[in-house]
Amino acid sequence: MKQRLQPKSVALINDTLQDNVIMRLINTSCKQFESRMNTLRFSTIEIFIETVEIIDEIRKQSSDYDIKNSYDCLFCYLRDYDESKDNVDAKLAASVIIVWVSILLNYCSKDKMFYADSSDGLLETLPKDSKWRDLVQNIQSRLSKLQEQEDELSKYMCDYIDNPKKWLSVQIRDIIDYNGMNKKLIDDLKPHFYSDNQLENIIAYIKDIQEAGNDPAIAKITAQYIKNKKISDYNNSYLKPLWTILKSHGLYTATSNNWNKAMNNLLS
């Protein structure tokens, strides 16, 4: 992120993505480091966010990504918020993040040599006084005690790394933007969404229909959310009840009859 997050945004990301395996394991393995940063107070959620940002930048830029300056760029950013002596907190946070990026890329190294090279290259950017080998050993030791979750993490990364439809960094920014969304709209939509990943799905839905900008596209998006079991179809609540919400918030302009016809056609 380009600036330090407000506590309410950190809490919101924690609540919304609490089931994400990367965030869960960073929380578990990095609380020990957070507790050492008495000045910077860089939370495990912020470690997760920065880790994901770097992962996605490497995915986007591929061989053009500046691996050699990864640590230095991250440290310079964190240093602006750090008043600890010799910036020891910023050094620790940057080192932990780089180590975690390396670990995550290493899970993907069997399928693509580029990720293996990137994983090794990132560790080489760490300063000698960071004792990064101890950090790697410490984190991996904790992961080894959570074998089932580590297996889940490995599978997640292999599925995620080259999937052009999945961008955690974008999802995180959308969640942060939630603070600027209409809270009443979100509250109105909650009864229409299944409880699994509810807030995450509502935020994505609002973003999708706002970007769509026209009634037919909004109907298609809504139908897809129903088919994907994100919006409930219980008792046909997606017809007039959902139309009423979208209409009252200025998101859908046509009549309820138009909405009902469109939804019935799309879901038939």
Tab-separated table of N, CA and C in Angstrom, residues 70-217:
chain	number	residue	atom	x	y	z
A	70	SER	N	13.788	-5.175	-4.107
A	70	SER	CA	12.548	-5.453	-3.370
A	70	SER	C	12.645	-5.043	-1.906
A	71	TYR	N	13.681	-5.507	-1.250
A	71	TYR	CA	13.826	-5.187	0.175
A	71	TYR	C	14.028	-3.689	0.376
A	72	ASP	N	14.907	-3.085	-0.404
A	72	ASP	CA	15.221	-1.665	-0.219
A	72	ASP	C	13.986	-0.785	-0.422
A	73	CYS	N	13.195	-1.085	-1.447
A	73	CYS	CA	11.985	-0.293	-1.701
A	73	CYS	C	10.998	-0.427	-0.542
A	74	LEU	N	10.846	-1.644	-0.064
A	74	LEU	CA	9.921	-1.885	1.040
A	74	LEU	C	10.415	-1.216	2.318
A	75	PHE	N	11.702	-1.334	2.582
A	75	PHE	CA	12.265	-0.719	3.786
A	75	PHE	C	12.113	0.801	3.749
A	76	CYS	N	12.366	1.405	2.598
A	76	CYS	CA	12.254	2.866	2.487
A	76	CYS	C	10.828	3.334	2.755
A	77	TYR	N	9.865	2.560	2.295
A	77	TYR	CA	8.459	2.894	2.557
A	77	TYR	C	8.148	2.782	4.048
A	78	LEU	N	8.561	1.690	4.666
A	78	LEU	CA	8.261	1.473	6.084
A	78	LEU	C	9.024	2.443	6.984
A	79	ARG	N	10.200	2.820	6.555
A	79	ARG	CA	11.033	3.721	7.355
A	79	ARG	C	10.343	5.058	7.618
A	80	ASP	N	9.502	5.489	6.688
A	80	ASP	CA	8.792	6.761	6.851
A	80	ASP	C	7.861	6.756	8.059
A	81	TYR	N	7.477	5.565	8.511
A	81	TYR	CA	6.546	5.457	9.638
A	81	TYR	C	7.237	4.960	10.911
A	82	ASP	N	8.534	4.821	10.847
A	82	ASP	CA	9.270	4.180	11.942
A	82	ASP	C	10.159	5.179	12.670
A	83	GLU	N	10.005	5.252	13.970
A	83	GLU	CA	10.848	6.129	14.781
A	83	GLU	C	11.735	5.335	15.733
A	84	SER	N	11.833	4.037	15.491
A	84	SER	CA	12.688	3.221	16.354
A	84	SER	C	14.156	3.507	16.062
A	85	LYS	N	15.002	3.221	17.025
A	85	LYS	CA	16.437	3.464	16.875
A	85	LYS	C	16.989	2.637	15.719
A	86	ASP	N	17.680	3.317	14.805
A	86	ASP	CA	18.272	2.671	13.626
A	86	ASP	C	17.227	1.964	12.764
A	87	ASN	N	15.978	2.365	12.931
A	87	ASN	CA	14.872	1.779	12.148
A	87	ASN	C	14.817	0.254	12.258
A	88	VAL	N	15.063	-0.246	13.457
A	88	VAL	CA	15.081	-1.703	13.629
A	88	VAL	C	13.707	-2.315	13.363
A	89	ASP	N	12.642	-1.580	13.678
A	89	ASP	CA	11.296	-2.112	13.439
A	89	ASP	C	11.013	-2.238	11.946
A	90	ALA	N	11.376	-1.207	11.195
A	90	ALA	CA	11.160	-1.242	9.744
A	90	ALA	C	11.983	-2.352	9.097
A	91	LYS	N	13.208	-2.541	9.585
A	91	LYS	CA	14.057	-3.614	9.055
A	91	LYS	C	13.436	-4.982	9.318
A	92	LEU	N	12.909	-5.151	10.527
A	92	LEU	CA	12.292	-6.435	10.872
A	92	LEU	C	11.046	-6.680	10.031
A	93	ALA	N	10.181	-5.677	9.935
A	93	ALA	CA	8.943	-5.839	9.162
A	93	ALA	C	9.248	-6.143	7.699
A	94	ALA	N	10.171	-5.394	7.113
A	94	ALA	CA	10.521	-5.608	5.704
A	94	ALA	C	11.108	-7.001	5.494
A	95	SER	N	11.940	-7.432	6.419
A	95	SER	CA	12.567	-8.754	6.295
A	95	SER	C	11.529	-9.867	6.383
A	96	VAL	N	10.609	-9.747	7.330
A	96	VAL	CA	9.568	-10.767	7.494
A	96	VAL	C	8.694	-10.846	6.245
A	97	ILE	N	8.348	-9.696	5.693
A	97	ILE	CA	7.510	-9.671	4.483
A	97	ILE	C	8.228	-10.335	3.310
A	98	ILE	N	9.484	-9.984	3.099
A	98	ILE	CA	10.249	-10.573	1.995
A	98	ILE	C	10.384	-12.085	2.180
A	99	VAL	N	10.620	-12.512	3.404
A	99	VAL	CA	10.719	-13.951	3.677
A	99	VAL	C	9.401	-14.645	3.354
A	100	TRP	N	8.292	-14.031	3.734
A	100	TRP	CA	6.992	-14.650	3.458
A	100	TRP	C	6.704	-14.708	1.957
A	101	VAL	N	7.061	-13.660	1.232
A	101	VAL	CA	6.879	-13.698	-0.227
A	101	VAL	C	7.700	-14.837	-0.815
A	102	SER	N	8.921	-14.981	-0.342
A	102	SER	CA	9.793	-16.048	-0.822
A	102	SER	C	9.194	-17.426	-0.538
A	103	ILE	N	8.678	-17.596	0.660
A	103	ILE	CA	8.070	-18.883	1.032
A	103	ILE	C	6.882	-19.198	0.126
A	104	LEU	N	6.040	-18.203	-0.112
A	104	LEU	CA	4.850	-18.424	-0.941
A	104	LEU	C	5.224	-18.757	-2.385
A	105	LEU	N	6.206	-18.049	-2.918
A	105	LEU	CA	6.633	-18.332	-4.292
A	105	LEU	C	7.259	-19.716	-4.399
A	106	ASN	N	7.893	-20.138	-3.336
A	106	ASN	CA	8.542	-21.446	-3.357
A	106	ASN	C	7.532	-22.584	-3.514
A	107	TYR	N	6.316	-22.369	-3.034
A	107	TYR	CA	5.275	-23.388	-3.213
A	107	TYR	C	4.939	-23.583	-4.691
A	108	CYS	N	5.217	-22.568	-5.494
A	108	CYS	CA	4.870	-22.621	-6.921
A	108	CYS	C	6.062	-22.987	-7.794
A	109	SER	N	7.210	-23.214	-7.185
A	109	SER	CA	8.452	-23.380	-7.947
A	109	SER	C	8.500	-24.673	-8.755
A	110	LYS	N	7.730	-25.676	-8.345
A	110	LYS	CA	7.759	-26.951	-9.070
A	110	LYS	C	7.178	-26.812	-10.469
A	111	ASP	N	6.220	-25.895	-10.614
A	111	ASP	CA	5.547	-25.730	-11.899
A	111	ASP	C	6.202	-24.673	-12.784
A	112	LYS	N	6.968	-23.766	-12.168
A	112	LYS	CA	7.537	-22.679	-12.958
A	112	LYS	C	8.863	-22.241	-12.347
A	113	MET	N	9.940	-22.404	-13.096
A	113	MET	CA	11.268	-22.084	-12.588
A	113	MET	C	11.395	-20.609	-12.220
A	114	PHE	N	10.635	-19.753	-12.910
A	114	PHE	CA	10.696	-18.322	-12.623
A	114	PHE	C	10.395	-18.041	-11.157
A	115	TYR	N	9.422	-18.758	-10.602
A	115	TYR	CA	9.058	-18.524	-9.206
A	115	TYR	C	10.134	-19.038	-8.253
A	116	ALA	N	10.803	-20.105	-8.639
A	116	ALA	CA	11.921	-20.601	-7.830
A	116	ALA	C	13.055	-19.581	-7.810
A	117	ASP	N	13.365	-19.038	-8.981
A	117	ASP	CA	14.428	-18.033	-9.070
A	117	ASP	C	14.052	-16.768	-8.296
A	118	SER	N	12.783	-16.382	-8.391
A	118	SER	CA	12.320	-15.188	-7.677
A	118	SER	C	12.383	-15.405	-6.173
A	119	SER	N	12.008	-16.598	-5.743
A	119	SER	CA	12.043	-16.929	-4.320
A	119	SER	C	13.462	-16.807	-3.773
A	120	ASP	N	14.409	-17.372	-4.487
A	120	ASP	CA	15.812	-17.300	-4.056
A	120	ASP	C	16.346	-15.872	-4.155
A	121	GLY	N	15.978	-15.197	-5.242
A	121	GLY	CA	16.474	-13.839	-5.461
A	121	GLY	C	16.011	-12.864	-4.392
A	122	LEU	N	14.793	-13.035	-3.916
A	122	LEU	CA	14.277	-12.157	-2.866
A	122	LEU	C	15.093	-12.283	-1.584
A	123	LEU	N	15.429	-13.500	-1.223
A	123	LEU	CA	16.206	-13.712	0.002
A	123	LEU	C	17.595	-13.087	-0.102
A	124	GLU	N	18.126	-13.065	-1.305
A	124	GLU	CA	19.453	-12.482	-1.506
A	124	GLU	C	19.456	-10.966	-1.335
A	125	THR	N	18.275	-10.344	-1.378
A	125	THR	CA	18.208	-8.885	-1.213
A	125	THR	C	18.246	-8.476	0.255
A	126	LEU	N	18.056	-9.429	1.150
A	126	LEU	CA	17.994	-9.099	2.574
A	126	LEU	C	19.385	-8.797	3.127
A	127	PRO	N	19.493	-7.776	3.978
A	127	PRO	CA	20.806	-7.451	4.564
A	127	PRO	C	21.280	-8.552	5.497
A	128	LYS	N	22.575	-8.665	5.624
A	128	LYS	CA	23.140	-9.739	6.447
A	128	LYS	C	22.695	-9.651	7.901
A	129	ASP	N	22.542	-8.413	8.398
A	129	ASP	CA	22.185	-8.276	9.810
A	129	ASP	C	20.711	-8.571	10.088
A	130	SER	N	19.954	-8.901	9.040
A	130	SER	CA	18.544	-9.245	9.249
A	130	SER	C	18.375	-10.659	9.794
A	131	LYS	N	19.457	-11.447	9.711
A	131	LYS	CA	19.401	-12.846	10.158
A	131	LYS	C	18.220	-13.569	9.505
A	132	TRP	N	18.118	-13.397	8.193
A	132	TRP	CA	16.950	-13.913	7.489
A	132	TRP	C	16.856	-15.437	7.526
A	133	ARG	N	17.998	-16.097	7.610
A	133	ARG	CA	17.940	-17.561	7.695
A	133	ARG	C	17.213	-18.003	8.964
A	134	ASP	N	17.438	-17.262	10.035
A	134	ASP	CA	16.725	-17.563	11.282
A	134	ASP	C	15.229	-17.295	11.123
A	135	LEU	N	14.896	-16.229	10.380
A	135	LEU	CA	13.485	-15.917	10.141
A	135	LEU	C	12.812	-17.029	9.340
A	136	VAL	N	13.488	-17.465	8.281
A	136	VAL	CA	12.940	-18.544	7.450
A	136	VAL	C	12.728	-19.800	8.286
A	137	GLN	N	13.738	-20.151	9.043
A	137	GLN	CA	13.655	-21.359	9.869
A	137	GLN	C	12.546	-21.234	10.911
A	138	ASN	N	12.436	-20.061	11.501
A	138	ASN	CA	11.415	-19.822	12.520
A	138	ASN	C	10.013	-19.992	11.938
A	139	ILE	N	9.764	-19.345	10.805
A	139	ILE	CA	8.434	-19.402	10.192
A	139	ILE	C	8.128	-20.809	9.696
A	140	GLN	N	9.077	-21.422	9.016
A	140	GLN	CA	8.844	-22.771	8.500
A	140	GLN	C	8.646	-23.777	9.624
A	141	SER	N	9.320	-23.556	10.739
A	141	SER	CA	9.137	-24.431	11.891
A	141	SER	C	7.702	-24.355	12.401
A	142	ARG	N	7.164	-23.162	12.422
A	142	ARG	CA	5.780	-22.994	12.874
A	142	ARG	C	4.796	-23.583	11.867
A	143	LEU	N	5.102	-23.434	10.587
A	143	LEU	CA	4.226	-24.000	9.564
A	143	LEU	C	4.223	-25.523	9.617
A	144	SER	N	5.379	-26.104	9.902
A	144	SER	CA	5.480	-27.570	9.926
A	144	SER	C	4.616	-28.186	11.019
A	145	LYS	N	4.300	-27.384	12.021
A	145	LYS	CA	3.440	-27.872	13.107
A	145	LYS	C	1.961	-27.760	12.742
A	146	LEU	N	1.700	-27.148	11.592
A	146	LEU	CA	0.323	-26.974	11.113
A	146	LEU	C	0.208	-27.623	9.740
A	147	GLN	N	0.517	-28.918	9.678
A	147	GLN	CA	0.676	-29.609	8.409
A	147	GLN	C	-0.553	-29.493	7.513
A	148	GLU	N	-1.724	-29.653	8.098
A	148	GLU	CA	-2.946	-29.602	7.297
A	148	GLU	C	-3.131	-28.226	6.668
A	149	GLN	N	-2.869	-27.182	7.448
A	149	GLN	CA	-3.000	-25.827	6.922
A	149	GLN	C	-1.894	-25.506	5.922
A	150	GLU	N	-0.714	-26.061	6.149
A	150	GLU	CA	0.372	-25.835	5.195
A	150	GLU	C	0.048	-26.497	3.859
A	151	ASP	N	-0.546	-27.678	3.901
A	151	ASP	CA	-0.972	-28.342	2.666
A	151	ASP	C	-2.028	-27.501	1.947
A	152	GLU	N	-2.921	-26.914	2.731
A	152	GLU	CA	-3.943	-26.033	2.164
A	152	GLU	C	-3.298	-24.814	1.511
A	153	LEU	N	-2.273	-24.279	2.162
A	153	LEU	CA	-1.564	-23.119	1.631
A	153	LEU	C	-0.875	-23.455	0.311
A	154	SER	N	-0.235	-24.607	0.263
A	154	SER	CA	0.450	-25.033	-0.958
A	154	SER	C	-0.532	-25.152	-2.121
A	155	LYS	N	-1.661	-25.778	-1.874
A	155	LYS	CA	-2.682	-25.932	-2.917
A	155	LYS	C	-3.230	-24.573	-3.338
A	156	TYR	N	-3.464	-23.714	-2.355
A	156	TYR	CA	-4.002	-22.380	-2.648
A	156	TYR	C	-3.052	-21.612	-3.567
A	157	MET	N	-1.764	-21.625	-3.245
A	157	MET	CA	-0.803	-20.870	-4.040
A	157	MET	C	-0.679	-21.425	-5.454
A	158	CYS	N	-0.699	-22.725	-5.589
A	158	CYS	CA	-0.601	-23.325	-6.926
A	158	CYS	C	-1.813	-22.964	-7.781
A	159	ASP	N	-2.974	-22.857	-7.143
A	159	ASP	CA	-4.185	-22.460	-7.863
A	159	ASP	C	-4.205	-20.961	-8.151
A	160	TYR	N	-3.597	-20.200	-7.256
A	160	TYR	CA	-3.693	-18.736	-7.320
A	160	TYR	C	-2.684	-18.096	-8.264
A	161	ILE	N	-1.481	-18.590	-8.267
A	161	ILE	CA	-0.347	-17.851	-8.812
A	161	ILE	C	-0.503	-17.469	-10.285
A	162	ASP	N	-1.108	-18.317	-11.091
A	162	ASP	CA	-1.257	-18.006	-12.515
A	162	ASP	C	-2.717	-17.873	-12.934
A	163	ASN	N	-3.579	-17.615	-11.964
A	163	ASN	CA	-5.000	-17.450	-12.270
A	163	ASN	C	-5.285	-15.974	-12.555
A	164	PRO	N	-5.563	-15.629	-13.807
A	164	PRO	CA	-5.741	-14.207	-14.157
A	164	PRO	C	-6.985	-13.573	-13.551
A	165	LYS	N	-7.866	-14.390	-12.985
A	165	LYS	CA	-9.099	-13.853	-12.392
A	165	LYS	C	-8.965	-13.590	-10.897
A	166	LYS	N	-7.845	-14.000	-10.320
A	166	LYS	CA	-7.672	-13.839	-8.877
A	166	LYS	C	-6.543	-12.856	-8.581
A	167	TRP	N	-6.913	-11.781	-7.892
A	167	TRP	CA	-5.934	-10.766	-7.504
A	167	TRP	C	-6.272	-10.309	-6.088
A	168	LEU	N	-5.597	-10.877	-5.124
A	168	LEU	CA	-5.879	-10.540	-3.731
A	168	LEU	C	-5.640	-9.065	-3.435
A	169	SER	N	-4.633	-8.495	-4.060
A	169	SER	CA	-4.332	-7.083	-3.807
A	169	SER	C	-5.492	-6.192	-4.239
A	170	VAL	N	-6.135	-6.542	-5.346
A	170	VAL	CA	-7.298	-5.781	-5.816
A	170	VAL	C	-8.463	-5.972	-4.854
A	171	GLN	N	-8.647	-7.201	-4.425
A	171	GLN	CA	-9.720	-7.499	-3.478
A	171	GLN	C	-9.527	-6.712	-2.180
A	172	ILE	N	-8.303	-6.620	-1.727
A	172	ILE	CA	-8.007	-5.868	-0.500
A	172	ILE	C	-8.326	-4.393	-0.690
A	173	ARG	N	-7.959	-3.844	-1.840
A	173	ARG	CA	-8.268	-2.430	-2.091
A	173	ARG	C	-9.775	-2.200	-2.140
A	174	ASP	N	-10.504	-3.168	-2.692
A	174	ASP	CA	-11.965	-3.053	-2.717
A	174	ASP	C	-12.535	-3.050	-1.297
A	175	ILE	N	-11.965	-3.878	-0.453
A	175	ILE	CA	-12.427	-3.938	0.939
A	175	ILE	C	-12.143	-2.616	1.648
A	176	ILE	N	-10.976	-2.048	1.384
A	176	ILE	CA	-10.635	-0.756	1.985
A	176	ILE	C	-11.609	0.319	1.495
A	177	ASP	N	-11.957	0.255	0.211
A	177	ASP	CA	-12.900	1.226	-0.350
A	177	ASP	C	-14.295	1.069	0.239
A	178	TYR	N	-14.563	-0.062	0.859
A	178	TYR	CA	-15.856	-0.304	1.509
A	178	TYR	C	-16.198	0.826	2.472
A	179	ASN	N	-15.177	1.404	3.105
A	179	ASN	CA	-15.418	2.482	4.061
A	179	ASN	C	-16.096	3.679	3.409
A	180	GLY	N	-15.922	3.802	2.096
A	180	GLY	CA	-16.563	4.909	1.403
A	180	GLY	C	-17.881	4.521	0.757
A	181	MET	N	-18.254	3.256	0.895
A	181	MET	CA	-19.510	2.802	0.312
A	181	MET	C	-20.694	3.189	1.195
A	182	ASN	N	-21.858	3.099	0.605
A	182	ASN	CA	-23.099	3.410	1.302
A	182	ASN	C	-23.411	2.297	2.301
A	183	LYS	N	-23.288	2.602	3.585
A	183	LYS	CA	-23.504	1.577	4.608
A	183	LYS	C	-24.941	1.060	4.584
A	184	LYS	N	-25.894	1.940	4.313
A	184	LYS	CA	-27.289	1.498	4.279
A	184	LYS	C	-27.510	0.505	3.140
A	185	LEU	N	-26.872	0.755	2.000
A	185	LEU	CA	-26.989	-0.175	0.876
A	185	LEU	C	-26.451	-1.547	1.271
A	186	ILE	N	-25.312	-1.564	1.917
A	186	ILE	CA	-24.719	-2.833	2.350
A	186	ILE	C	-25.635	-3.545	3.341
A	187	ASP	N	-26.152	-2.799	4.299
A	187	ASP	CA	-27.059	-3.391	5.288
A	187	ASP	C	-28.336	-3.905	4.630
A	188	ASP	N	-28.833	-3.170	3.644
A	188	ASP	CA	-30.048	-3.599	2.939
A	188	ASP	C	-29.815	-4.893	2.157
A	189	LEU	N	-28.601	-5.049	1.630
A	189	LEU	CA	-28.300	-6.221	0.804
A	189	LEU	C	-27.997	-7.476	1.627
A	190	LYS	N	-27.592	-7.312	2.858
A	190	LYS	CA	-27.155	-8.458	3.665
A	190	LYS	C	-28.173	-9.601	3.717
A	191	PRO	N	-29.468	-9.338	3.902
A	191	PRO	CA	-30.423	-10.460	3.964
A	191	PRO	C	-30.516	-11.262	2.670
A	192	HIS	N	-30.024	-10.694	1.578
A	192	HIS	CA	-30.123	-11.368	0.282
A	192	HIS	C	-28.881	-12.187	-0.059
A	193	PHE	N	-27.860	-12.106	0.775
A	193	PHE	CA	-26.614	-12.822	0.519
A	193	PHE	C	-26.430	-13.955	1.523
A	194	TYR	N	-25.891	-15.061	1.034
A	194	TYR	CA	-25.563	-16.168	1.933
A	194	TYR	C	-24.481	-15.724	2.916
A	195	SER	N	-24.426	-16.391	4.044
A	195	SER	CA	-23.529	-15.969	5.127
A	195	SER	C	-22.054	-16.215	4.821
A	196	ASP	N	-21.737	-17.210	3.991
A	196	ASP	CA	-20.337	-17.493	3.663
A	196	ASP	C	-19.729	-16.322	2.890
A	197	ASN	N	-18.651	-15.768	3.432
A	197	ASN	CA	-17.966	-14.636	2.785
A	197	ASN	C	-18.942	-13.514	2.428
A	198	GLN	N	-19.890	-13.277	3.308
A	198	GLN	CA	-20.985	-12.358	2.983
A	198	GLN	C	-20.512	-10.949	2.646
A	199	LEU	N	-19.753	-10.344	3.542
A	199	LEU	CA	-19.319	-8.966	3.317
A	199	LEU	C	-18.439	-8.859	2.076
A	200	GLU	N	-17.554	-9.807	1.915
A	200	GLU	CA	-16.679	-9.832	0.735
A	200	GLU	C	-17.506	-9.868	-0.547
A	201	ASN	N	-18.543	-10.702	-0.569
A	201	ASN	CA	-19.377	-10.839	-1.766
A	201	ASN	C	-20.241	-9.607	-2.010
A	202	ILE	N	-20.728	-8.998	-0.942
A	202	ILE	CA	-21.531	-7.782	-1.100
A	202	ILE	C	-20.688	-6.656	-1.680
A	203	ILE	N	-19.487	-6.495	-1.153
A	203	ILE	CA	-18.588	-5.449	-1.653
A	203	ILE	C	-18.291	-5.669	-3.137
A	204	ALA	N	-18.003	-6.916	-3.492
A	204	ALA	CA	-17.708	-7.232	-4.896
A	204	ALA	C	-18.929	-6.974	-5.782
A	205	TYR	N	-20.103	-7.321	-5.273
A	205	TYR	CA	-21.344	-7.129	-6.038
A	205	TYR	C	-21.605	-5.645	-6.292
A	206	ILE	N	-21.475	-4.841	-5.261
A	206	ILE	CA	-21.696	-3.401	-5.420
A	206	ILE	C	-20.715	-2.827	-6.439
A	207	LYS	N	-19.474	-3.231	-6.325
A	207	LYS	CA	-18.467	-2.752	-7.274
A	207	LYS	C	-18.830	-3.167	-8.701
A	208	ASP	N	-19.233	-4.426	-8.860
A	208	ASP	CA	-19.554	-4.942	-10.195
A	208	ASP	C	-20.727	-4.196	-10.829
A	209	ILE	N	-21.787	-3.986	-10.052
A	209	ILE	CA	-22.969	-3.358	-10.664
A	209	ILE	C	-22.762	-1.856	-10.866
A	210	GLN	N	-21.947	-1.240	-10.012
A	210	GLN	CA	-21.644	0.178	-10.229
A	210	GLN	C	-20.817	0.365	-11.493
A	211	GLU	N	-19.898	-0.558	-11.736
A	211	GLU	CA	-19.071	-0.474	-12.938
A	211	GLU	C	-19.869	-0.823	-14.188
A	212	ALA	N	-20.890	-1.680	-14.035
A	212	ALA	CA	-21.707	-2.094	-15.185
A	212	ALA	C	-22.442	-0.900	-15.778
A	213	GLY	N	-23.125	-0.159	-14.926
A	213	GLY	CA	-23.702	1.111	-15.347
A	213	GLY	C	-24.955	1.056	-16.195
A	214	ASN	N	-25.500	-0.132	-16.482
A	214	ASN	CA	-26.754	-0.187	-17.236
A	214	ASN	C	-27.592	-1.365	-16.746
A	215	ASP	N	-28.890	-1.255	-16.929
A	215	ASP	CA	-29.826	-2.226	-16.360
A	215	ASP	C	-29.607	-3.666	-16.840
A	216	PRO	N	-29.467	-3.918	-18.147
A	216	PRO	CA	-29.273	-5.310	-18.592
A	216	PRO	C	-28.026	-5.951	-17.987
A	217	ALA	N	-26.945	-5.182	-17.911
A	217	ALA	CA	-25.705	-5.727	-17.349
A	217	ALA	C	-25.865	-6.028	-15.864
